[in-house]
CSV table of N, CA and C in Angstrom, one decimal:
chain,number,residue,atom,x,y,z
A,1,UNK,N,0.3,-10.0,-8.4
A,1,UNK,CA,1.5,-8.9,-7.9
A,1,UNK,C,2.0,-7.9,-9.1
A,2,UNK,N,1.3,-6.8,-8.8
A,2,UNK,CA,2.6,-5.9,-9.9
A,2,UNK,C,3.6,-5.4,-9.3
A,3,UNK,N,4.3,-5.0,-10.6
A,3,UNK,CA,5.5,-5.2,-11.5
A,3,UNK,C,6.0,-4.0,-10.2
A,4,UNK,N,6.9,-3.3,-10.4
A,4,UNK,CA,7.5,-1.6,-9.0
A,4,UNK,C,9.0,-1.8,-9.8
A,5,UNK,N,8.6,-0.1,-8.9
A,5,UNK,CA,10.5,0.0,-9.5
A,5,UNK,C,12.0,-0.6,-8.7
A,6,UNK,N,11.5,-1.4,-7.2
A,6,UNK,CA,12.0,-2.1,-6.7
A,6,UNK,C,11.8,-3.6,-6.7
A,7,UNK,N,11.2,-4.3,-7.2
A,7,UNK,CA,10.6,-5.8,-7.8
A,7,UNK,C,11.9,-5.7,-8.5
A,8,UNK,N,12.7,-7.4,-7.8
A,8,UNK,CA,13.8,-8.3,-9.3
A,8,UNK,C,14.1,-8.9,-9.9
A,9,UNK,N,15.0,-8.9,-10.5
A,9,UNK,CA,14.7,-9.8,-12.0
A,9,UNK,C,14.1,-11.4,-11.2
A,10,UNK,N,14.9,-11.7,-10.9
A,10,UNK,CA,15.0,-12.1,-9.8
A,10,UNK,C,13.4,-13.0,-9.4
A,11,UNK,N,12.9,-11.9,-8.9
A,11,UNK,CA,11.6,-12.4,-8.6
A,11,UNK,C,10.6,-12.1,-9.2
A,12,UNK,N,10.9,-11.8,-10.6
A,12,UNK,CA,10.3,-11.7,-11.7
A,12,UNK,C,10.0,-12.8,-12.5
A,13,UNK,N,11.2,-13.4,-12.6
A,13,UNK,CA,11.6,-15.0,-12.9
A,13,UNK,C,11.2,-16.2,-12.5
A,14,UNK,N,10.9,-15.4,-11.3
A,14,UNK,CA,11.1,-16.8,-9.6
A,14,UNK,C,9.0,-17.1,-9.6
A,15,UNK,N,8.6,-16.0,-9.8
A,15,UNK,CA,7.2,-15.6,-10.3
A,15,UNK,C,5.9,-16.3,-12.2
A,16,UNK,N,7.0,-15.7,-12.5
A,16,UNK,CA,6.3,-16.0,-13.9
A,16,UNK,C,7.8,-16.2,-14.8
A,17,UNK,N,7.7,-17.3,-14.5
A,17,UNK,CA,8.9,-18.2,-15.2
A,17,UNK,C,8.4,-18.1,-17.1
A,18,UNK,N,7.5,-17.8,-17.4
A,18,UNK,CA,7.4,-17.8,-19.0
A,18,UNK,C,7.9,-16.5,-19.6
A,19,UNK,N,8.2,-15.6,-18.6
A,19,UNK,CA,9.3,-14.0,-18.7
A,19,UNK,C,10.7,-14.7,-19.3
A,20,UNK,N,10.9,-15.4,-19.3
A,20,UNK,CA,12.7,-15.8,-18.8
A,20,UNK,C,13.0,-16.1,-20.7
A,21,UNK,N,12.3,-16.2,-21.5
A,21,UNK,CA,12.7,-15.6,-23.0
A,21,UNK,C,12.4,-14.2,-23.4
A,22,UNK,N,11.4,-13.5,-22.7
A,22,UNK,CA,11.2,-12.3,-23.0
A,22,UNK,C,13.4,-11.2,-22.3
A,23,UNK,N,12.7,-11.6,-21.4
A,23,UNK,CA,14.1,-11.4,-20.0
A,23,UNK,C,15.6,-11.6,-21.4
A,24,UNK,N,15.7,-12.8,-21.3
A,24,UNK,CA,16.9,-13.3,-22.4
A,24,UNK,C,17.1,-11.7,-23.3
A,25,UNK,N,15.8,-11.7,-24.2
A,25,UNK,CA,16.8,-11.4,-25.5
A,25,UNK,C,16.4,-9.7,-25.1
A,26,UNK,N,16.7,-9.1,-23.9
A,26,UNK,CA,17.4,-8.3,-22.8
A,26,UNK,C,18.3,-8.3,-23.2
A,27,UNK,N,18.9,-9.1,-23.0
A,27,UNK,CA,20.1,-9.9,-22.7
A,27,UNK,C,20.8,-10.2,-21.2
A,28,UNK,N,19.8,-10.3,-21.1
A,28,UNK,CA,20.2,-10.3,-19.3
A,28,UNK,C,20.4,-12.0,-18.9
A,29,UNK,N,21.3,-12.7,-18.6
A,29,UNK,CA,21.7,-14.3,-18.5
A,29,UNK,C,21.9,-14.5,-16.9
A,30,UNK,N,22.0,-14.0,-16.2
A,30,UNK,CA,21.8,-14.2,-14.4
A,30,UNK,C,23.3,-14.5,-14.5
A,31,UNK,N,24.4,-14.5,-14.8
A,31,UNK,CA,25.3,-14.3,-15.5
A,31,UNK,C,26.5,-13.5,-14.4
A,32,UNK,N,27.8,-14.1,-14.3
A,32,UNK,CA,29.3,-12.3,-13.9
A,32,UNK,C,28.3,-12.2,-12.2
A,33,UNK,N,29.8,-12.3,-11.8
A,33,UNK,CA,29.3,-11.3,-10.8
A,33,UNK,C,28.4,-9.8,-9.8
A,34,UNK,N,28.0,-9.8,-11.0
A,34,UNK,CA,27.0,-9.1,-10.5
A,34,UNK,C,25.6,-8.9,-11.5
A,35,UNK,N,25.2,-10.4,-10.7
A,35,UNK,CA,24.6,-10.2,-11.1
A,35,UNK,C,23.3,-10.5,-11.7
A,36,UNK,N,22.3,-10.1,-12.8
A,36,UNK,CA,21.5,-9.0,-13.4
A,36,UNK,C,19.9,-9.7,-12.5
A,37,UNK,N,20.3,-11.5,-11.8
A,37,UNK,CA,18.9,-11.2,-11.6
A,37,UNK,C,18.8,-10.9,-9.8
A,38,UNK,N,19.7,-10.4,-9.3
A,38,UNK,CA,19.8,-9.1,-8.7
A,38,UNK,C,18.9,-7.6,-9.0
A,39,UNK,N,19.0,-7.8,-10.1
A,39,UNK,CA,18.5,-6.0,-10.1
A,39,UNK,C,17.1,-5.6,-9.9
A,40,UNK,N,17.1,-4.2,-9.5
A,40,UNK,CA,15.6,-4.0,-9.7
A,40,UNK,C,15.4,-3.0,-10.6
A,41,UNK,N,13.8,-3.2,-11.0
A,41,UNK,CA,13.4,-3.2,-11.9
A,41,UNK,C,14.2,-1.4,-13.0
A,42,UNK,N,14.4,-0.8,-12.1
A,42,UNK,CA,14.8,0.7,-12.3
A,42,UNK,C,16.1,0.7,-12.4
A,43,UNK,N,17.0,-0.4,-11.9
A,43,UNK,CA,18.8,-0.4,-12.0
A,43,UNK,C,18.6,-1.1,-13.3
A,44,UNK,N,17.5,-2.2,-14.1
A,44,UNK,CA,17.3,-2.9,-15.4
A,44,UNK,C,17.5,-2.1,-16.3
A,45,UNK,N,16.3,-0.7,-16.6
A,45,UNK,CA,15.7,0.9,-17.0
A,45,UNK,C,16.9,0.8,-17.5
A,46,UNK,N,17.7,2.0,-15.7
A,46,UNK,CA,19.1,2.5,-16.8
A,46,UNK,C,20.4,1.5,-17.6
A,47,UNK,N,20.5,0.5,-16.9
A,47,UNK,CA,21.8,0.2,-17.5
A,47,UNK,C,20.8,-0.5,-19.1
A,48,UNK,N,20.1,-0.7,-19.6
A,48,UNK,CA,19.9,-0.6,-20.4
A,48,UNK,C,18.9,-0.4,-21.1
A,49,UNK,N,19.2,1.3,-20.7
A,49,UNK,CA,18.5,2.7,-21.7
A,49,UNK,C,17.1,2.7,-21.6
A,50,UNK,N,16.6,2.2,-21.5
A,50,UNK,CA,15.1,2.0,-21.1
A,50,UNK,C,13.6,2.9,-20.2
A,51,UNK,N,13.7,3.2,-20.8
A,51,UNK,CA,12.4,3.9,-20.2
A,51,UNK,C,11.0,3.6,-18.5
A,52,UNK,N,12.0,3.9,-17.9
A,52,UNK,CA,11.3,3.2,-16.8
A,52,UNK,C,9.4,3.2,-17.1
A,53,UNK,N,8.5,3.8,-16.7
A,53,UNK,CA,7.7,3.0,-16.9
A,53,UNK,C,6.7,2.4,-17.8
A,54,UNK,N,7.4,2.8,-18.9
A,54,UNK,CA,7.7,1.8,-20.2
A,54,UNK,C,8.2,0.5,-19.7
A,55,UNK,N,9.3,-0.4,-19.1
A,55,UNK,CA,9.5,-1.6,-19.2
A,55,UNK,C,8.6,-1.7,-18.2
A,56,UNK,N,8.0,-1.2,-16.8
A,56,UNK,CA,6.5,-1.5,-15.8
A,56,UNK,C,5.6,-1.5,-16.6
A,57,UNK,N,4.9,-1.3,-17.3
A,57,UNK,CA,3.9,-0.9,-17.9
A,57,UNK,C,3.5,-2.7,-18.9
A,58,UNK,N,5.3,-2.6,-19.7
A,58,UNK,CA,5.2,-3.2,-20.4
A,58,UNK,C,5.2,-4.9,-19.9
A,59,UNK,N,5.9,-5.3,-18.9
A,59,UNK,CA,6.0,-6.3,-18.3
A,59,UNK,C,4.9,-6.6,-17.1
A,60,UNK,N,4.6,-5.5,-16.4
A,60,UNK,CA,2.4,-5.8,-15.8
A,60,UNK,C,1.7,-6.4,-17.3
A,61,UNK,N,2.2,-6.0,-17.8
A,61,UNK,CA,0.7,-6.1,-19.4
A,61,UNK,C,1.4,-7.4,-19.6
A,62,UNK,N,2.3,-8.6,-19.6
A,62,UNK,CA,2.6,-9.1,-20.0
A,62,UNK,C,1.9,-9.8,-19.3
A,63,UNK,N,2.5,-10.0,-17.5
A,63,UNK,CA,1.6,-10.6,-16.7
A,63,UNK,C,0.6,-11.1,-16.8
A,64,UNK,N,-0.6,-10.1,-16.7
A,64,UNK,CA,-1.5,-9.8,-17.0
A,64,UNK,C,-2.2,-11.1,-18.4
A,65,UNK,N,-2.1,-10.9,-19.5
A,65,UNK,CA,-2.1,-11.5,-20.7
A,65,UNK,C,-1.0,-13.0,-20.5
A,66,UNK,N,-1.3,-13.4,-19.8
A,66,UNK,CA,-0.2,-15.1,-19.9
A,66,UNK,C,-0.8,-16.0,-19.0
C-alpha cells in the first residue's frame, strides 16, 4: 500500500505497527479530543511543520525497507 496525502495516521499504524516508535518520535500519542490517529498525512505535515512530499517519501521508504 502506498501512503498518500489522504492516508490517516491510524491506517498506517494499523497496517504497519512497526512504525509506531517512529510516529511517537514525531510527538504523536493518539490521545486527546482531536486524536492524531485520525490525522491525514497532509494534516500531520502541517501540524508538525514538515514538508509533505518528504514525509510521504520517508514513510514509504520505511515501509519498503521493513
